[in-house]
XYZ file of C-alpha atoms in Angstrom:
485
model
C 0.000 0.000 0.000
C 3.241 2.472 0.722
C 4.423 1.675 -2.431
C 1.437 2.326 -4.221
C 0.972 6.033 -1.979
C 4.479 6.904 -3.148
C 3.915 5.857 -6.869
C 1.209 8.078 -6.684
C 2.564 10.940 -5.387
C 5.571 10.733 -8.007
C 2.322 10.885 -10.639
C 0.878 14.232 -8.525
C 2.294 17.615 -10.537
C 4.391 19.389 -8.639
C 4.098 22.872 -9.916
C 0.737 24.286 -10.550
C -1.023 24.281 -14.179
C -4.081 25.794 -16.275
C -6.908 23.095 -16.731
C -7.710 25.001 -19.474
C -4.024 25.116 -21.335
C -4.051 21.144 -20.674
C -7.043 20.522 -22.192
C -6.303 22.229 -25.469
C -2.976 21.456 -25.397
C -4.022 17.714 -25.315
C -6.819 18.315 -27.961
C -4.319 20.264 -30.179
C -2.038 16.937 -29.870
C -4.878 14.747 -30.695
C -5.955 16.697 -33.227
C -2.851 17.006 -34.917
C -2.269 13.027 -34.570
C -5.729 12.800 -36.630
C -4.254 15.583 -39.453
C -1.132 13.144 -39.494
C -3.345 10.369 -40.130
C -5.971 11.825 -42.381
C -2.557 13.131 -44.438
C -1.362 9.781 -45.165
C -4.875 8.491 -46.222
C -5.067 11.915 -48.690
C -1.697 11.272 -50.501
C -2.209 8.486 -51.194
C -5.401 9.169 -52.588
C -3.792 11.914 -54.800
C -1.305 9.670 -55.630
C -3.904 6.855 -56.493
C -6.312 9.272 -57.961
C -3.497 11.039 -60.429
C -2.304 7.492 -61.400
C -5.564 6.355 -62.562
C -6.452 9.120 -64.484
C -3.344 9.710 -66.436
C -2.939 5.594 -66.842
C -6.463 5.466 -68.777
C -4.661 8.396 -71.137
C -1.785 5.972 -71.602
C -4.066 2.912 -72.036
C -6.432 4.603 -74.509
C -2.983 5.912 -76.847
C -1.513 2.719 -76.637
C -4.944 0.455 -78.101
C -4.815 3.570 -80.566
C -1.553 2.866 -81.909
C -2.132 -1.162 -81.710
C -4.843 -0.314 -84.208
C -2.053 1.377 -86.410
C -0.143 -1.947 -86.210
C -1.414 -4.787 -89.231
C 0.063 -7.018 -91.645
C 1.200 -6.050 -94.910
C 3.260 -7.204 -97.830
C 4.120 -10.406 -95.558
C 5.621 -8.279 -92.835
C 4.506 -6.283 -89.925
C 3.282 -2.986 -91.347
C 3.343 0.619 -88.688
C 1.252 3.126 -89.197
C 1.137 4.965 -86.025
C -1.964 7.306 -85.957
C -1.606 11.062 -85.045
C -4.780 10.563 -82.923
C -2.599 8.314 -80.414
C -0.165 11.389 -79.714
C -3.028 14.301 -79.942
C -4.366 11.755 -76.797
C -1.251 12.052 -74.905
C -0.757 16.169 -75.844
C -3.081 16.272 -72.688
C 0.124 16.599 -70.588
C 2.166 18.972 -72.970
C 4.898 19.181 -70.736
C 5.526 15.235 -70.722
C 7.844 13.208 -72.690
C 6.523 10.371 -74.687
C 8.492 6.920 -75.244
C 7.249 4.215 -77.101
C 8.935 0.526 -78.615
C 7.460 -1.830 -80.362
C 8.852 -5.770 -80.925
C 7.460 -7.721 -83.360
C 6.055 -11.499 -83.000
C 9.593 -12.744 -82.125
C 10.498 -10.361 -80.021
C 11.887 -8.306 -82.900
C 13.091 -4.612 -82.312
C 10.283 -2.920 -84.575
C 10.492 0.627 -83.777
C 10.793 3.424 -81.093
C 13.572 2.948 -78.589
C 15.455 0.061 -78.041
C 16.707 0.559 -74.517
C 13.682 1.129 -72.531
C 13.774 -0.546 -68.974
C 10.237 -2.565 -69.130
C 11.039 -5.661 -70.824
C 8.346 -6.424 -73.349
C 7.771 -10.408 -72.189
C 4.100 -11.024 -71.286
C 2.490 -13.468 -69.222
C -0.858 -15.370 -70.223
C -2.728 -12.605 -68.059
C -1.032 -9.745 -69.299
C -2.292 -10.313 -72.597
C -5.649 -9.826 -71.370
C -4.959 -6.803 -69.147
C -2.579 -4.526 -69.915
C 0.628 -4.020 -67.469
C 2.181 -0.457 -65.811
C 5.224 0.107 -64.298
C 7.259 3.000 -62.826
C 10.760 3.411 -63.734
C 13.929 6.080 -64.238
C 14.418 6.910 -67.661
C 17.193 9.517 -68.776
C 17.357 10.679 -65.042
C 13.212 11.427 -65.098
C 10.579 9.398 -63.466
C 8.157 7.568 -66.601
C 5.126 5.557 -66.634
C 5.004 2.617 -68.753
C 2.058 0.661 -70.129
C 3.014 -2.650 -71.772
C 0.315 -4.011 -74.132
C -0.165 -6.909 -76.619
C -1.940 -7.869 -79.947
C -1.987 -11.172 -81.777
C -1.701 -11.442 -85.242
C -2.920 -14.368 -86.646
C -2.132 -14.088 -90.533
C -0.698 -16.476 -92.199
C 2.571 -15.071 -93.606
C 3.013 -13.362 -89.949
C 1.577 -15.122 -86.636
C 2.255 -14.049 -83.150
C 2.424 -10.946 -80.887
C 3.101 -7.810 -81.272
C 3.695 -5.762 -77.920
C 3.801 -1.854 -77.710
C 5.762 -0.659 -74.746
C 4.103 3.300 -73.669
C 5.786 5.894 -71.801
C 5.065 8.846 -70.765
C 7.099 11.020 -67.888
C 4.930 12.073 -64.551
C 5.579 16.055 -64.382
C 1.811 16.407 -64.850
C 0.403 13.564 -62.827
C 2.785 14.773 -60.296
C 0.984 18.120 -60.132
C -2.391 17.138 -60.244
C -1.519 14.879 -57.077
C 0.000 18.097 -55.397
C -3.218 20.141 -56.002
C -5.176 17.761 -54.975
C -2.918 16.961 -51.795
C -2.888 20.625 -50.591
C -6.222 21.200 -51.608
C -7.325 17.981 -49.107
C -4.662 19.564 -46.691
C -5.851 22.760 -46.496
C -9.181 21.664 -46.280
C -8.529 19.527 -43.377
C -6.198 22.516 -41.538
C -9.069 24.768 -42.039
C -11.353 22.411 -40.270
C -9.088 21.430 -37.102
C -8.587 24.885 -36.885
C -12.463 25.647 -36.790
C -12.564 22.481 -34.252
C -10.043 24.186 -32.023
C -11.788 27.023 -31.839
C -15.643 25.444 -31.038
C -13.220 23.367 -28.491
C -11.803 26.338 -26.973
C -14.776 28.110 -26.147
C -16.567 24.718 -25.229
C -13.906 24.635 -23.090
C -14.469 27.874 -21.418
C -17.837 27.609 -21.072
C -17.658 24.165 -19.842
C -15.405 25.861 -16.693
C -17.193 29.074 -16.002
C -19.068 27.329 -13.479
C -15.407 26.768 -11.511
C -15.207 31.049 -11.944
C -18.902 31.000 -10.591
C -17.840 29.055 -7.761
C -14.736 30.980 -6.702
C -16.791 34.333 -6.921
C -19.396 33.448 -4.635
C -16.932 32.174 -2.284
C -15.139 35.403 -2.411
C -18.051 37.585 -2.300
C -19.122 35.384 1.633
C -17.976 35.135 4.416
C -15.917 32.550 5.936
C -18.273 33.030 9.045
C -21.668 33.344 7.116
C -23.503 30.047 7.091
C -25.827 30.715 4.164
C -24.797 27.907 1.846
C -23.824 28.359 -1.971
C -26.876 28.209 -4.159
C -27.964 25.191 -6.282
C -27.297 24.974 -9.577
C -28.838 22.747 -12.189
C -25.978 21.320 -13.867
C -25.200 17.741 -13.067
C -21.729 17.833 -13.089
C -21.531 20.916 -10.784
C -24.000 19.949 -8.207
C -21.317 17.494 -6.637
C -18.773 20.034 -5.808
C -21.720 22.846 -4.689
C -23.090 20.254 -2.603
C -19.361 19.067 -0.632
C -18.516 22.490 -0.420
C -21.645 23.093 1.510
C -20.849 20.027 3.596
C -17.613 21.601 4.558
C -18.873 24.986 5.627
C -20.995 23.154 7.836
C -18.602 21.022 9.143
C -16.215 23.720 9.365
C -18.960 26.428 11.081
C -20.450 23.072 13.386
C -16.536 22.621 14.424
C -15.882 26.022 15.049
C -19.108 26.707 17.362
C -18.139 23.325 19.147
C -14.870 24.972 19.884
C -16.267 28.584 20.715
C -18.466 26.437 23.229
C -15.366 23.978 24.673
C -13.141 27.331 25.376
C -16.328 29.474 26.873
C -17.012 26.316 29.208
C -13.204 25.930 29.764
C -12.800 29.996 30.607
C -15.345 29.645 33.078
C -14.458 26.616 34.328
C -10.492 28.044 34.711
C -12.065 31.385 35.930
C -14.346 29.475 39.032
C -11.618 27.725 39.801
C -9.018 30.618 40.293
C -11.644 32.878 41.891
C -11.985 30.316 44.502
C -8.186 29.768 45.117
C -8.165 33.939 45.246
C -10.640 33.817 48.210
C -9.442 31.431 50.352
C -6.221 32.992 50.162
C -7.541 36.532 50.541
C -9.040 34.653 53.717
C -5.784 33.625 54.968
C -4.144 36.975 54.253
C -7.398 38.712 56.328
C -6.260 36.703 59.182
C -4.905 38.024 62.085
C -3.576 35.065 63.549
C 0.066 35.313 62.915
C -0.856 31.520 62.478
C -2.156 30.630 59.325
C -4.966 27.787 59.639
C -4.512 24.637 58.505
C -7.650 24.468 57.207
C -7.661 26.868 54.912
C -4.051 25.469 53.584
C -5.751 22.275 53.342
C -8.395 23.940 50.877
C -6.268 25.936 48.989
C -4.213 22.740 48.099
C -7.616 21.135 46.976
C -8.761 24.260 45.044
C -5.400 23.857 43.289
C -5.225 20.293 42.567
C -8.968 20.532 41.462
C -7.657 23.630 38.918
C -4.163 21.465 38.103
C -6.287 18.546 37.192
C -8.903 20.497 34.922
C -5.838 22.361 33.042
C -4.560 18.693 32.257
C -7.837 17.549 31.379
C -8.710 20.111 28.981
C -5.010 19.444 27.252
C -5.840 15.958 27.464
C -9.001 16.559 25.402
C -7.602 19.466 22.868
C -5.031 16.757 21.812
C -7.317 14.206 21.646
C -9.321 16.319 19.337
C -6.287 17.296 17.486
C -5.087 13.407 16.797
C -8.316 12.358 16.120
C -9.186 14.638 13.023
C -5.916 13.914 11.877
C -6.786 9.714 11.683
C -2.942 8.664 11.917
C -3.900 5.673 12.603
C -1.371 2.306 13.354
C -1.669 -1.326 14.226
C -2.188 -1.617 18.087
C -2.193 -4.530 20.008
C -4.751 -3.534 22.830
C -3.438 -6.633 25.200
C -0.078 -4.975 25.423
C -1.553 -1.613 25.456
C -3.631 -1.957 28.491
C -0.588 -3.612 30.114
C 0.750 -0.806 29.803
C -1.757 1.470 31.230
C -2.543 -0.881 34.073
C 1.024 -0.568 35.449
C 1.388 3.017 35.696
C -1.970 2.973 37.379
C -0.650 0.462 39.960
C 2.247 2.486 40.475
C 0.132 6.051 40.341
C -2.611 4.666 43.524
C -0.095 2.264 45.179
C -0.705 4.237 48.230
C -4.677 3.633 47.724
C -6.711 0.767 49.244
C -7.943 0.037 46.089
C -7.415 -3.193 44.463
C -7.185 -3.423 40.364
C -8.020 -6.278 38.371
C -7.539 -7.511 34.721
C -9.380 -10.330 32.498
C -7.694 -10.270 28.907
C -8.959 -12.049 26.317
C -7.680 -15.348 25.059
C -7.734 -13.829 21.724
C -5.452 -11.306 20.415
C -7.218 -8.345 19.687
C -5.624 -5.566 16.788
C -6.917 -2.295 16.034
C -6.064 0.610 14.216
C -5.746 3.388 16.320
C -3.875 5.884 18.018
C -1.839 5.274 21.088
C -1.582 8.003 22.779
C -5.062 9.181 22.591
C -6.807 5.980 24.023
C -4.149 5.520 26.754
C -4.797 9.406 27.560
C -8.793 8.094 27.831
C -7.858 4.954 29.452
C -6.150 6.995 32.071
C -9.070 9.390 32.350
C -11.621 6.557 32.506
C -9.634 4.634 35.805
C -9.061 7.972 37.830
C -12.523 8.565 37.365
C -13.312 5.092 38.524
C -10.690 6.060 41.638
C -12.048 9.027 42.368
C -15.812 8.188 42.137
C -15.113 4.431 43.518
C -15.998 2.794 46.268
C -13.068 4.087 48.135
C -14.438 7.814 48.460
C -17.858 7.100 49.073
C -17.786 4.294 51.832
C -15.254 2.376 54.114
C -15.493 -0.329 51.546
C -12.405 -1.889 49.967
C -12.068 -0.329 46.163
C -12.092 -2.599 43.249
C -11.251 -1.965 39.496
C -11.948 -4.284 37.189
C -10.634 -4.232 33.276
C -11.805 -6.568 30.940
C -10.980 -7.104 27.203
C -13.248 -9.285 24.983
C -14.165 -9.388 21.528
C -16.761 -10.413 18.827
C -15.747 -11.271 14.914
C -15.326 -7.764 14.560
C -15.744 -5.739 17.370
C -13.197 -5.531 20.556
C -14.951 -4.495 23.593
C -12.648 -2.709 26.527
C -14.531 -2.150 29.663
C -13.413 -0.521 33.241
C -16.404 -0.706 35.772
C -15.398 -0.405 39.771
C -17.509 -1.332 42.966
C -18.922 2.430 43.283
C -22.419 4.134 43.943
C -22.634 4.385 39.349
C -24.525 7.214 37.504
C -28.507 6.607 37.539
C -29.438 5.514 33.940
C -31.718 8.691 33.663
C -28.121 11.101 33.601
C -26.118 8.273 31.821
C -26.224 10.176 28.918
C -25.573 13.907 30.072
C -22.991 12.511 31.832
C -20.808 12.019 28.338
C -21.410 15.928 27.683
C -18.656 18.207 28.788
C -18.070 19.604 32.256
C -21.748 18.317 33.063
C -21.379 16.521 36.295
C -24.053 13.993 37.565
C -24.877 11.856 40.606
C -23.135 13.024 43.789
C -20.102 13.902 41.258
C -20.120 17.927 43.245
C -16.554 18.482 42.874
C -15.196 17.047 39.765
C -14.251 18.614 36.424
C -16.843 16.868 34.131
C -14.319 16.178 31.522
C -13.222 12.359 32.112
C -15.822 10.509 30.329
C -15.805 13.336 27.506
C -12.774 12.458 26.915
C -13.310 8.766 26.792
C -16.234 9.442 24.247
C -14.134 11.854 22.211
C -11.249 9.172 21.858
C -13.934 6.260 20.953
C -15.979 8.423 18.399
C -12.235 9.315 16.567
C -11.749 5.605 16.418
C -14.973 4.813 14.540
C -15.980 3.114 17.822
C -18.930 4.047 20.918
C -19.053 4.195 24.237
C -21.453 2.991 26.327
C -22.229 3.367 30.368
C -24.176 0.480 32.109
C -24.493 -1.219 35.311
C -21.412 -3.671 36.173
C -20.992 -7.032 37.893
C -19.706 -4.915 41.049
C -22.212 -3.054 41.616
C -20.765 0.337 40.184
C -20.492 2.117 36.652
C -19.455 0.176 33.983
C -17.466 1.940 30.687
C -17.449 0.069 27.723
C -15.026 1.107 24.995
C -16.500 -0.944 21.470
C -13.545 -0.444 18.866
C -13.557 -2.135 15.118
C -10.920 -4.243 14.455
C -7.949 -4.532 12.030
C -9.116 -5.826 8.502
C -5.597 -7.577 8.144
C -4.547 -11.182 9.119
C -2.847 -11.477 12.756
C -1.715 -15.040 13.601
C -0.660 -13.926 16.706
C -2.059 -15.218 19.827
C -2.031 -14.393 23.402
C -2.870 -17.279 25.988
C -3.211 -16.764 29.748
């Protein structure tokens, strides 16, 4: 998958570009491959076209001058007519060449060294044959055609050998090439012009867009208009999404730092007063008492500062969704021990029940150890241990379903009634005979299980006190890994 990212991101431009250049530089390419293409099939269609014109010229002079060829006297008699030539005047500035053997392959007349031989197949004396070849350093067309005689003095064929050179075949196939060419120019040209303002129009709706988000607001919540085009509506609509995302994220966090201010503000107004009480004293003896709540004013304002870090990063790591393969088993290890070692000097007793399956997630460690954490000093603080003389128990337990792991802390406290279970997830809303806590701990915990695609859930638990239930989707890929007990 890494490899794939980076391959990707090697395909990514690096510098920016005009969607509009790209698209008509890519149609101008395409176009031009087609006027390549089209070019070939038009010469040779000149070519073919210019060849089959002028070669009916040459076949029509040479049956004339056949016609001039009979038998006379006992020998081959020529009388070559003028119409044959008058035919061929149709090209004035080409050459003429002619030969003619007799029935033996006699040398009859015309000139002897032409390069088309004047041997016939059975076919040819059917149809007649044409060749191209160099003739006194110019290009000529031949025409090679036959005619029995059958008389009785003089019996066999007589072959005529026609040539004519290709000056004006050759132009007729250039007019006709660069009229095709020009014809074909003219219409890309007229093509790249519909394209380019098909083009334009077809991305006005991208200038519509960026002037009516230029015109707002970033803090006005009326959302971009609809639009009827199909293609459009997509991007209209996601924007949208965003700014209400964006504006729903930003009141959330106008609300988290008004509750936090006032929260802060309570707290240090109520560390102020009991130390302007100690300074009104008298007494050059200051009262333990008042020390005593000072120190528990502070803690309580040391604990909310760490808590509302706690949750800010939490927030921060969870939009982000860098998520890794975590092993919860060895995770919750971890987290056990440094709550062993944090309430060592507690009465309160901490169990664990892992799971005889491995469990994998993806997910980020530090922000469900930092809810972990939150969830078992609630559990501490709320527990059995501050509400009675009874002996405090933790219990964490770690199960899971084909694709569901299911991470629960409950202790042995007095719980949350059902009817506040679920105010008790909002922040700084305290519940039950919770009168001196932050409010923050199980925010947190919901916080870190909603960036994990997961819930949390509150219920009653086997020890009589609140039960938190972190449900977390599993890894997709294999583990063979195993943990036994």
């Amino acid at each position: 998958m890494s490899m794939i990212k980076a391959y990707l991101r090697q395909l990514r431009p690096t510098q920016s570009y005009s969607l509009r250049q790209r698209m008509l530089t890519r149609t101008a390419l395409f176009m031009c491959a087609v006027l390549a293409t089209l070019s070939v099939g038009v010469w040779h269609y000149a070519n073919t076209s210019a060849d089959y014109s002028y070669d009916r010229l040459l076949s029509s002079a040479s049956v004339t001058m056949l016609d001039g060829i009979n038998v006379a006297q006992d020998q081959v008699y020529i009388d070559l007519p003028y119409s044959a030539f008058e035919i061929l005047q149709l090209a004035p500035e080409d050459k003429i060449y002619y030969a003619i053997y007799g029935p033996n392959g006699d040398f009859l007349s015309g000139y002897s060294d032409l390069p088309i031989a004047p041997t016939a197949t059975q076919q040819e004396f059917e149809q007649p044959r044409y060749e191209l070849h160099t003739y006194k350093d110019q290009k000529v067309r031949f025409i090679a055609r036959h005619k029995r005689l059958s008389e009785r003095s003089v019996a066999g064929n007589v072959t005529i050998l026609l040539g004519q050179t290709t000056k004006a075949r050759d132009e007729q196939m250039r007019d006709t090439l660069y009229a095709a060419l020009t014809t074909l120019m003219v219409v890309m040209a007229l093509a790249l012009l519909v394209m380019w303002i098909a083009i334009n129009r077809a991305l006005s709706p991208l200038n519509w867009i960026s002037s009516q988000l230029v015109s707002r607001s970033p803090m006005e919540e009326e959302q971009l208009p609809a639009t009827r085009i199909l293609e459009v509506a997509p991007l209209t609509h996601a924007i949208n999404n965003y700014r209400q995302q964006w504006l729903g994220a930003l009141a959330a966090m106008r609300d988290f730092i008004a509750d936090a201010s006032h929260q802060i503000r309570t707290a240090q107004a109520t560390t102020k007063a009991q130390l302007e009480i100690a300074l009104s004293s008298k007494d050059d003896v200051i009262d333990k008492q008042i020390v005593s709540d000072i120190y528990q004013d502070h803690s309580k304002l040391t604990r909310l500062t760490n808590q509302l870090l706690v949750h800010a990063t939490i927030i921060h790591r969870g939009d982000r969704q860098e998520f890794s393969r975590l092993n919860v088993h060895t995770m919750l290890q971890e987290v056990i021990t440094h709550a062993v070692r944090d309430y060592a000097h507690t009465d309160i007793e901490f169990e664990y029940i892992p799971s005889s399956d491995n469990i994998i997630i993806l997910g980020d460690d530090i922000v469900l150890k930092e809810a972990l954490r939150n969830v078992i000093d609630n559990a501490v603080v709320h527990g059995a241990t501050s509400h009675s003389e009874r002996h405090g128990v933790i219990r964490i337990s770690l199960e899971r379903s084909e694709s569901i792991g299911y991470l629960q802390i409950e202790d042995n406290g007095p719980g949350i009634p059902k009817e506040q279970r679920s105010r008790a997830l909002e922040r700084f809303a305290k519940v039950g005979g919770n009168a001196h806590g932050s409010g923050l701990g199980l925010a947190i915990a919901q916080s870190a299980a909603l960036a994990h695609h997961g819930q949390l859930t509150l219920s009653d638990g086997e020890l009589g006190g609140l039960a938190v239930c972190f449900s977390l989707p599993l890894s997709q890929e294999p583990s063979h890994a195993s943990f036994n007990r």
